[in-house]
Amino acid sequence: MSTYTAINLVKRPSGPIGPDLFEVVEKTVPELAEGQFLVKQTHMSLDPAMLGWMSPSTDSYIPPVELGTVMRSSGFGEVVASRHSGFSEGDHVMGRFGWQQMALSDGAGVNKLDPTLPAEMVLSVFALPGLTATKGLYDIGKPQAGETLVVSGAAGSVGSIVGQLAKADGLTVVGVVGSDEKADWIVRELGFDGAVNYKTDDLGAQLDALVPDGIDLYFENTGGPIQHRVFERMNAHGRIMVCGMIADYTAREPQPGPSWLNIIRKRLTIQGYTMPDHLHQVPELLAKLTPYVQRGQIKYRAHVLEGLESAMTGLNLFFSGENKGKLIVKL
Ligand SMILES: NC(=O)c1ccc[n+]([C@@H]2O[C@H](COP(=O)([O-])OP(=O)(O)OC[C@H]3O[C@@H](n4cnc5c(N)ncnc54)[C@H](OP(=O)(O)O)[C@@H]3O)[C@@H](O)[C@H]2O)c1
């Protein structure tokens, strides 16, 4: 192909994400300079954080996407031409390729993959979801067999891996989800000990029934009313891993958090983290995660949208909870 399609961000969001924020452009496939290679992207990851990357705020862990430039994203693809000594035609690679069919690279931030791994598995398990789950659970949570963990966003790509790792390590695991279908999936398919549907259950009563001896670890992916109910039930020396607060991403005002009194009374550790700070740890995080995958202890489901342009509305599925598993755009 001598031209390819790309999508630029041209406007900051103030409501639902749609085509008015973007411009679809045709670009000419560039000539390669020495040290460069060209990737044909086949699968793109959509992530809730993209909403933050589109916002004008510069007070975050990563600069916003500049208007008029290709929307930022990670993806999976194949090298189709190379003048780079480390990458050859046919290599399967993962990197920050953006919302476009082809990407020019000098290799920075691009990882070569085992060619036997399917794209959906790479993006659902070994990319951001698995790395984020492994980093938060082990480095911050320090789980011990016999402890009790609650994870919000439990049927999502990060939360489902957190829960399965903790189950494999001998913890009691309860997941918080927004539908009965997701509750069924995490209990029946993934082996969680219980589920709370934050949209329909009496949250306090359901937690009392499922975790009568309190909560040692809380993996926070969402915020919302469940946060207070969990916080009230934390055990002494509990750990809270603050990974995401999706309930606040589209809210005008963030919800007030719980009183800090319990942090003292229960001697809690609460820590936020973002993966871009920990990219140097990717090899060790993958070394920790991979054996669980090899033992068949990590199941995943991918929610695949078809075609580059589906990304423009696909992001809304995160906020309605309609995504069932890792949201991926197949190009
Ligand atoms: N710190 C990091 O480096 C890092 C890295 C990756 C992801 N994250 C964060 O981790 C969280 C999960 O990410 P993911 O990629 O795995 O997404 P995901 O869980 O696969 O999808 C998002 C889910 O959030 C739930 N949700 C949406 N609005 C909600 C609300 N108001 N209250 C409660 N739940 C709500 C929905 O599930 P239900 O149907 O169950 O409501 C939705 O399916 C996000 O907050 C994301 O920003 C952080």
Short mmCIF file of C-alpha atoms and ligand atoms in Angstrom, two decimals:
data_model
loop_
_atom_site.label_atom_id
_atom_site.label_comp_id
_atom_site.label_asym_id
_atom_site.label_seq_id
_atom_site.Cartn_x
_atom_site.Cartn_y
_atom_site.Cartn_z
CA MET A 1 0.00 0.00 0.00
CA SER A 2 1.44 3.41 -0.95
CA THR A 3 -0.90 5.32 1.34
CA TYR A 4 -2.42 4.46 4.70
CA THR A 5 -5.09 5.83 7.03
CA ALA A 6 -4.41 7.61 10.32
CA ILE A 7 -6.64 9.38 12.85
CA ASN A 8 -5.57 12.70 14.38
CA LEU A 9 -7.01 14.23 17.54
CA VAL A 10 -8.31 17.69 16.61
CA LYS A 11 -10.53 18.67 19.57
CA ARG A 12 -10.57 18.14 23.36
CA PRO A 13 -13.50 16.07 24.71
CA SER A 14 -16.25 17.60 26.83
CA GLY A 15 -18.80 14.75 26.62
CA PRO A 16 -19.11 11.40 24.86
CA ILE A 17 -16.20 10.56 22.57
CA GLY A 18 -17.16 10.70 18.89
CA PRO A 19 -15.91 11.46 15.37
CA ASP A 20 -16.20 15.25 15.93
CA LEU A 21 -13.00 15.06 18.02
CA PHE A 22 -10.99 13.44 15.26
CA GLU A 23 -9.86 13.84 11.66
CA VAL A 24 -9.32 10.80 9.43
CA VAL A 25 -6.36 11.43 7.12
CA GLU A 26 -4.61 9.57 4.30
CA LYS A 27 -0.83 9.58 4.52
CA THR A 28 1.90 8.48 2.13
CA VAL A 29 3.97 5.52 3.28
CA PRO A 30 7.37 7.07 4.12
CA GLU A 31 10.75 6.05 2.71
CA LEU A 32 12.92 4.33 5.30
CA ALA A 33 16.12 5.99 6.51
CA GLU A 34 18.97 3.88 7.88
CA GLY A 35 18.01 2.62 11.37
CA GLN A 36 14.25 2.71 10.72
CA PHE A 37 11.60 0.11 10.07
CA LEU A 38 7.95 0.12 9.08
CA VAL A 39 5.22 -1.66 11.03
CA LYS A 40 1.85 -2.69 9.61
CA GLN A 41 -0.34 -2.48 12.68
CA THR A 42 -3.00 -5.19 12.88
CA HIS A 43 -4.46 -4.72 16.38
CA MET A 44 -4.74 -1.57 18.51
CA SER A 45 -5.38 -1.43 22.25
CA LEU A 46 -8.05 0.94 23.55
CA ASP A 47 -7.59 2.01 27.17
CA PRO A 48 -9.59 4.14 29.62
CA ALA A 49 -6.53 6.36 30.14
CA MET A 50 -6.99 7.68 26.58
CA LEU A 51 -9.65 10.04 27.88
CA GLY A 52 -7.00 11.66 30.09
CA TRP A 53 -4.50 11.81 27.22
CA MET A 54 -7.06 13.74 25.14
CA SER A 55 -7.73 16.29 27.88
CA PRO A 56 -5.74 19.55 27.97
CA SER A 57 -4.41 18.88 31.50
CA THR A 58 -0.63 18.99 31.75
CA ASP A 59 -0.78 18.07 35.45
CA SER A 60 -0.64 14.32 34.92
CA TYR A 61 1.85 11.50 34.51
CA ILE A 62 2.05 11.90 30.72
CA PRO A 63 1.63 14.97 28.45
CA PRO A 64 -1.67 15.33 26.55
CA VAL A 65 -1.84 14.33 22.88
CA GLU A 66 -1.18 17.49 20.86
CA LEU A 67 -4.08 18.58 18.68
CA GLY A 68 -3.49 17.81 15.02
CA THR A 69 -1.31 14.77 15.77
CA VAL A 70 -2.04 11.04 15.61
CA MET A 71 -4.01 9.78 18.63
CA ARG A 72 -1.75 7.87 21.05
CA SER A 73 -2.21 4.12 21.56
CA SER A 74 -0.30 0.87 21.90
CA GLY A 75 -0.65 -1.87 19.38
CA PHE A 76 0.50 -5.09 17.79
CA GLY A 77 1.83 -5.43 14.26
CA GLU A 78 4.28 -6.95 11.83
CA VAL A 79 7.45 -5.43 10.44
CA VAL A 80 6.94 -5.08 6.68
CA ALA A 81 10.20 -3.32 5.74
CA SER A 82 13.37 -2.69 7.69
CA ARG A 83 16.69 -0.85 7.54
CA HIS A 84 17.22 -1.49 11.28
CA SER A 85 19.75 -4.11 12.39
CA GLY A 86 17.56 -5.29 15.30
CA PHE A 87 14.26 -5.74 13.42
CA SER A 88 13.58 -7.85 10.33
CA GLU A 89 10.68 -8.18 7.94
CA GLY A 90 8.12 -10.58 9.44
CA ASP A 91 8.94 -9.81 13.10
CA HIS A 92 5.89 -9.48 15.36
CA VAL A 93 6.18 -6.35 17.48
CA MET A 94 4.35 -4.33 20.11
CA GLY A 95 4.76 -0.61 20.68
CA ARG A 96 3.14 2.79 20.87
CA PHE A 97 2.09 2.99 17.22
CA GLY A 98 -0.95 5.31 17.51
CA TRP A 99 -4.27 5.27 15.67
CA GLN A 100 -2.88 4.44 12.24
CA GLN A 101 -2.45 1.50 9.91
CA MET A 102 1.31 1.93 9.44
CA ALA A 103 3.95 3.26 11.82
CA LEU A 104 7.54 4.30 11.20
CA SER A 105 9.89 3.39 14.07
CA ASP A 106 13.51 3.62 15.14
CA GLY A 107 12.91 0.83 17.64
CA ALA A 108 12.45 3.03 20.73
CA GLY A 109 9.85 1.45 23.00
CA VAL A 110 9.15 -1.38 20.54
CA ASN A 111 9.35 -4.98 21.76
CA LYS A 112 9.79 -8.07 19.59
CA LEU A 113 7.32 -10.84 20.36
CA ASP A 114 7.24 -14.61 20.27
CA PRO A 115 5.57 -15.14 16.85
CA THR A 116 3.44 -17.99 18.22
CA LEU A 117 1.53 -15.64 20.55
CA PRO A 118 -1.84 -14.45 19.18
CA ALA A 119 -2.30 -10.68 18.99
CA GLU A 120 -5.37 -10.71 21.24
CA MET A 121 -3.49 -12.58 23.95
CA VAL A 122 -0.54 -10.22 23.75
CA LEU A 123 -2.72 -7.12 24.17
CA SER A 124 -5.06 -8.70 26.76
CA VAL A 125 -2.47 -10.34 28.99
CA PHE A 126 1.18 -9.50 28.31
CA ALA A 127 0.76 -5.81 27.49
CA LEU A 128 -0.62 -3.09 29.80
CA PRO A 129 -3.31 -5.20 31.59
CA GLY A 130 -1.00 -7.94 32.83
CA LEU A 131 1.89 -5.60 33.60
CA THR A 132 -0.39 -3.27 35.57
CA ALA A 133 -1.99 -6.13 37.49
CA THR A 134 1.38 -7.71 38.32
CA LYS A 135 3.04 -4.44 39.34
CA GLY A 136 0.22 -3.35 41.64
CA LEU A 137 -0.58 -6.69 43.20
CA TYR A 138 2.95 -7.84 44.00
CA ASP A 139 5.05 -4.68 44.47
CA ILE A 140 2.40 -2.68 46.33
CA GLY A 141 -0.06 -5.27 47.62
CA LYS A 142 2.46 -7.89 48.78
CA PRO A 143 -0.25 -10.56 48.99
CA GLN A 144 0.00 -13.50 51.39
CA ALA A 145 -1.85 -16.81 51.06
CA GLY A 146 -4.91 -16.82 53.31
CA GLU A 147 -5.55 -13.07 52.99
CA THR A 148 -8.68 -11.56 51.45
CA LEU A 149 -8.58 -9.32 48.39
CA VAL A 150 -11.35 -7.21 46.89
CA VAL A 151 -10.85 -5.86 43.36
CA SER A 152 -13.10 -3.35 41.62
CA GLY A 153 -13.51 -3.37 37.83
CA ALA A 154 -13.11 -7.10 38.36
CA ALA A 155 -14.32 -8.29 34.96
CA GLY A 156 -12.11 -5.74 33.18
CA SER A 157 -8.75 -6.42 31.62
CA VAL A 158 -6.67 -5.37 34.65
CA GLY A 159 -9.09 -6.48 37.38
CA SER A 160 -9.67 -9.95 35.96
CA ILE A 161 -5.93 -10.66 35.97
CA VAL A 162 -5.45 -9.28 39.50
CA GLY A 163 -8.17 -11.58 40.80
CA GLN A 164 -6.85 -14.67 39.02
CA LEU A 165 -3.27 -14.09 40.22
CA ALA A 166 -4.49 -13.67 43.79
CA LYS A 167 -6.64 -16.82 43.56
CA ALA A 168 -3.68 -18.77 42.21
CA ASP A 169 -1.67 -17.57 45.23
CA GLY A 170 -4.23 -18.85 47.74
CA LEU A 171 -6.11 -15.67 48.63
CA THR A 172 -9.87 -15.32 48.99
CA VAL A 173 -10.97 -13.03 46.14
CA VAL A 174 -14.12 -10.98 45.70
CA GLY A 175 -14.73 -8.89 42.58
CA VAL A 176 -16.86 -5.79 42.14
CA VAL A 177 -18.63 -5.51 38.77
CA GLY A 178 -21.49 -3.67 37.10
CA SER A 179 -23.64 -6.51 35.73
CA ASP A 180 -24.87 -10.00 36.61
CA GLU A 181 -23.27 -11.37 33.43
CA LYS A 182 -19.85 -10.10 34.61
CA ALA A 183 -20.51 -11.41 38.14
CA ASP A 184 -21.26 -14.86 36.69
CA TRP A 185 -18.17 -14.78 34.49
CA ILE A 186 -15.70 -13.94 37.27
CA VAL A 187 -17.15 -16.54 39.65
CA ARG A 188 -17.92 -19.42 37.26
CA GLU A 189 -15.17 -18.97 34.67
CA LEU A 190 -12.37 -17.26 36.58
CA GLY A 191 -12.92 -18.93 39.96
CA PHE A 192 -13.42 -15.82 42.13
CA ASP A 193 -14.97 -16.62 45.53
CA GLY A 194 -17.71 -14.04 45.14
CA ALA A 195 -18.97 -10.98 43.30
CA VAL A 196 -20.66 -7.71 44.20
CA ASN A 197 -22.80 -5.97 41.58
CA TYR A 198 -22.31 -2.32 42.49
CA LYS A 199 -25.33 -1.29 40.43
CA THR A 200 -27.92 -3.56 42.07
CA ASP A 201 -26.59 -5.06 45.33
CA ASP A 202 -26.80 -3.63 48.82
CA LEU A 203 -23.04 -3.07 48.89
CA GLY A 204 -22.51 -3.20 52.64
CA ALA A 205 -24.69 -6.29 53.15
CA GLN A 206 -23.10 -8.14 50.24
CA LEU A 207 -19.57 -7.39 51.48
CA ASP A 208 -20.51 -8.46 55.02
CA ALA A 209 -21.75 -11.76 53.62
CA LEU A 210 -18.73 -12.35 51.37
CA VAL A 211 -15.87 -11.03 53.54
CA PRO A 212 -17.04 -11.44 57.17
CA ASP A 213 -13.44 -11.26 58.46
CA GLY A 214 -12.65 -8.01 56.67
CA ILE A 215 -10.41 -7.09 53.74
CA ASP A 216 -6.62 -7.20 53.67
CA LEU A 217 -6.06 -5.92 50.13
CA TYR A 218 -8.15 -3.64 47.96
CA PHE A 219 -7.19 -3.23 44.29
CA GLU A 220 -8.98 -0.04 43.24
CA ASN A 221 -9.82 0.32 39.55
CA THR A 222 -12.99 2.39 39.68
CA GLY A 223 -13.79 4.54 42.71
CA GLY A 224 -17.51 5.15 43.18
CA PRO A 225 -19.63 4.17 46.21
CA ILE A 226 -17.92 0.79 46.65
CA GLN A 227 -14.74 2.58 47.76
CA HIS A 228 -16.29 3.77 51.03
CA ARG A 229 -17.88 0.40 51.77
CA VAL A 230 -14.56 -1.40 51.24
CA PHE A 231 -12.55 1.17 53.19
CA GLU A 232 -14.82 0.72 56.24
CA ARG A 233 -14.01 -3.02 56.17
CA MET A 234 -10.21 -2.87 55.79
CA ASN A 235 -8.27 -4.93 58.32
CA ALA A 236 -5.27 -3.68 60.29
CA HIS A 237 -2.16 -3.31 58.12
CA GLY A 238 -4.29 -3.55 54.94
CA ARG A 239 -2.92 -2.40 51.59
CA ILE A 240 -4.80 -0.43 48.95
CA MET A 241 -3.45 -0.32 45.40
CA VAL A 242 -4.89 2.71 43.60
CA CYS A 243 -4.70 1.82 39.91
CA GLY A 244 -7.72 3.58 38.37
CA MET A 245 -10.68 5.78 39.25
CA ILE A 246 -12.86 5.43 36.16
CA ALA A 247 -15.99 6.62 38.00
CA ASP A 248 -14.32 10.04 38.25
CA TYR A 249 -12.89 10.30 34.70
CA THR A 250 -16.06 11.79 33.23
CA ALA A 251 -17.41 13.44 36.42
CA ARG A 252 -17.35 17.22 36.73
CA GLU A 253 -16.19 16.92 40.34
CA PRO A 254 -14.33 13.87 41.72
CA GLN A 255 -16.20 12.07 44.52
CA PRO A 256 -14.96 12.86 48.04
CA GLY A 257 -12.85 10.01 49.40
CA PRO A 258 -13.28 8.34 52.81
CA SER A 259 -12.04 10.02 56.00
CA TRP A 260 -8.34 9.42 56.68
CA LEU A 261 -9.14 8.31 60.25
CA ASN A 262 -9.01 4.61 59.33
CA ILE A 263 -5.59 5.05 57.74
CA ILE A 264 -4.30 5.69 61.26
CA ARG A 265 -6.55 3.31 63.15
CA LYS A 266 -5.87 0.43 60.77
CA ARG A 267 -2.30 1.44 59.82
CA LEU A 268 -3.20 1.20 56.14
CA THR A 269 -0.86 1.60 53.19
CA ILE A 270 -2.45 3.34 50.21
CA GLN A 271 -0.43 3.81 47.04
CA GLY A 272 -1.23 5.11 43.59
CA TYR A 273 0.91 4.11 40.62
CA THR A 274 1.01 4.43 36.84
CA MET A 275 2.78 2.01 34.53
CA PRO A 276 4.79 4.58 32.51
CA ASP A 277 6.95 5.00 35.67
CA HIS A 278 7.75 1.29 35.65
CA LEU A 279 8.51 0.43 32.04
CA HIS A 280 12.10 -0.44 33.01
CA GLN A 281 10.58 -3.28 35.10
CA VAL A 282 8.78 -4.91 32.15
CA PRO A 283 11.18 -7.91 31.91
CA GLU A 284 10.85 -8.73 35.62
CA LEU A 285 7.06 -8.20 35.58
CA LEU A 286 6.74 -10.54 32.59
CA ALA A 287 8.98 -13.08 34.33
CA LYS A 288 6.58 -13.00 37.29
CA LEU A 289 3.39 -13.16 35.21
CA THR A 290 4.34 -15.68 32.52
CA PRO A 291 4.43 -18.84 34.69
CA TYR A 292 0.81 -18.22 35.78
CA VAL A 293 -0.18 -17.97 32.11
CA GLN A 294 1.80 -21.10 31.23
CA ARG A 295 0.06 -23.03 34.03
CA GLY A 296 -3.32 -22.05 32.53
CA GLN A 297 -4.23 -19.89 35.55
CA ILE A 298 -4.99 -16.73 33.57
CA LYS A 299 -8.04 -16.62 31.32
CA TYR A 300 -8.98 -13.54 29.34
CA ARG A 301 -11.61 -12.36 26.95
CA ALA A 302 -11.08 -9.82 24.21
CA HIS A 303 -13.80 -7.45 23.02
CA VAL A 304 -12.83 -6.82 19.41
CA LEU A 305 -14.07 -3.88 17.32
CA GLU A 306 -13.56 -3.96 13.57
CA GLY A 307 -11.73 -1.23 11.62
CA LEU A 308 -9.58 1.76 12.59
CA GLU A 309 -12.51 4.18 12.64
CA SER A 310 -14.38 2.13 15.27
CA ALA A 311 -11.87 3.50 17.82
CA MET A 312 -13.55 6.91 17.64
CA THR A 313 -16.72 5.72 19.37
CA GLY A 314 -15.37 2.52 20.94
CA LEU A 315 -13.89 4.33 23.94
CA ASN A 316 -17.40 5.04 25.23
CA LEU A 317 -17.85 1.33 25.96
CA PHE A 318 -15.51 1.68 28.94
CA PHE A 319 -17.74 4.25 30.56
CA SER A 320 -21.02 2.43 29.93
CA GLY A 321 -19.46 -0.87 31.03
CA GLU A 322 -20.44 -2.49 27.71
CA ASN A 323 -16.92 -3.76 27.04
CA LYS A 324 -16.61 -7.40 27.98
CA GLY A 325 -12.89 -7.84 28.45
CA LYS A 326 -9.94 -6.18 26.77
CA LEU A 327 -11.08 -3.63 24.21
CA ILE A 328 -9.14 -4.10 20.96
CA VAL A 329 -9.53 -2.61 17.50
CA LYS A 330 -8.71 -5.01 14.67
CA LEU A 331 -7.41 -3.11 11.67
N1 LIG B 1 -2.35 2.89 36.82
C1 LIG B 1 -2.09 2.40 35.61
O1 LIG B 1 -0.97 2.41 35.11
C2 LIG B 1 -3.22 1.83 34.82
C3 LIG B 1 -3.01 1.00 33.70
C4 LIG B 1 -4.11 0.43 33.04
C5 LIG B 1 -5.39 0.72 33.50
N2 LIG B 1 -5.54 1.56 34.56
C6 LIG B 1 -6.87 1.85 35.10
O2 LIG B 1 -7.42 0.63 35.55
C7 LIG B 1 -8.84 0.66 35.40
C8 LIG B 1 -9.28 -0.56 34.58
O3 LIG B 1 -8.74 -0.44 33.27
P1 LIG B 1 -9.03 -1.56 32.18
O4 LIG B 1 -8.23 -1.22 30.99
O5 LIG B 1 -8.87 -2.89 32.81
O6 LIG B 1 -10.55 -1.29 31.82
P2 LIG B 1 -11.76 -2.30 31.96
O7 LIG B 1 -11.90 -2.62 33.42
O8 LIG B 1 -11.58 -3.41 31.01
O9 LIG B 1 -13.00 -1.42 31.49
C9 LIG B 1 -13.48 -0.40 32.27
C10 LIG B 1 -14.61 -0.92 33.19
O10 LIG B 1 -14.83 0.02 34.23
C11 LIG B 1 -16.15 -0.15 34.73
N3 LIG B 1 -16.76 1.15 35.00
C12 LIG B 1 -17.06 2.12 34.10
N4 LIG B 1 -17.64 3.18 34.72
C13 LIG B 1 -17.71 2.84 36.04
C14 LIG B 1 -18.21 3.52 37.20
N5 LIG B 1 -18.76 4.75 37.13
N6 LIG B 1 -18.13 2.89 38.40
C15 LIG B 1 -17.59 1.64 38.49
N7 LIG B 1 -17.09 0.96 37.42
C16 LIG B 1 -17.15 1.56 36.22
C17 LIG B 1 -16.93 -0.92 33.64
O11 LIG B 1 -17.16 -2.24 34.14
P3 LIG B 1 -18.54 -2.61 34.91
O12 LIG B 1 -19.48 -3.09 33.86
O13 LIG B 1 -18.07 -3.65 35.87
O14 LIG B 1 -19.02 -1.35 35.57
C18 LIG B 1 -15.97 -0.97 32.47
O15 LIG B 1 -16.12 -2.15 31.72
C19 LIG B 1 -9.19 1.98 34.75
O16 LIG B 1 -9.55 2.90 35.76
C20 LIG B 1 -7.88 2.39 34.09
O17 LIG B 1 -7.77 3.78 33.92
C21 LIG B 1 -4.50 2.11 35.22
#
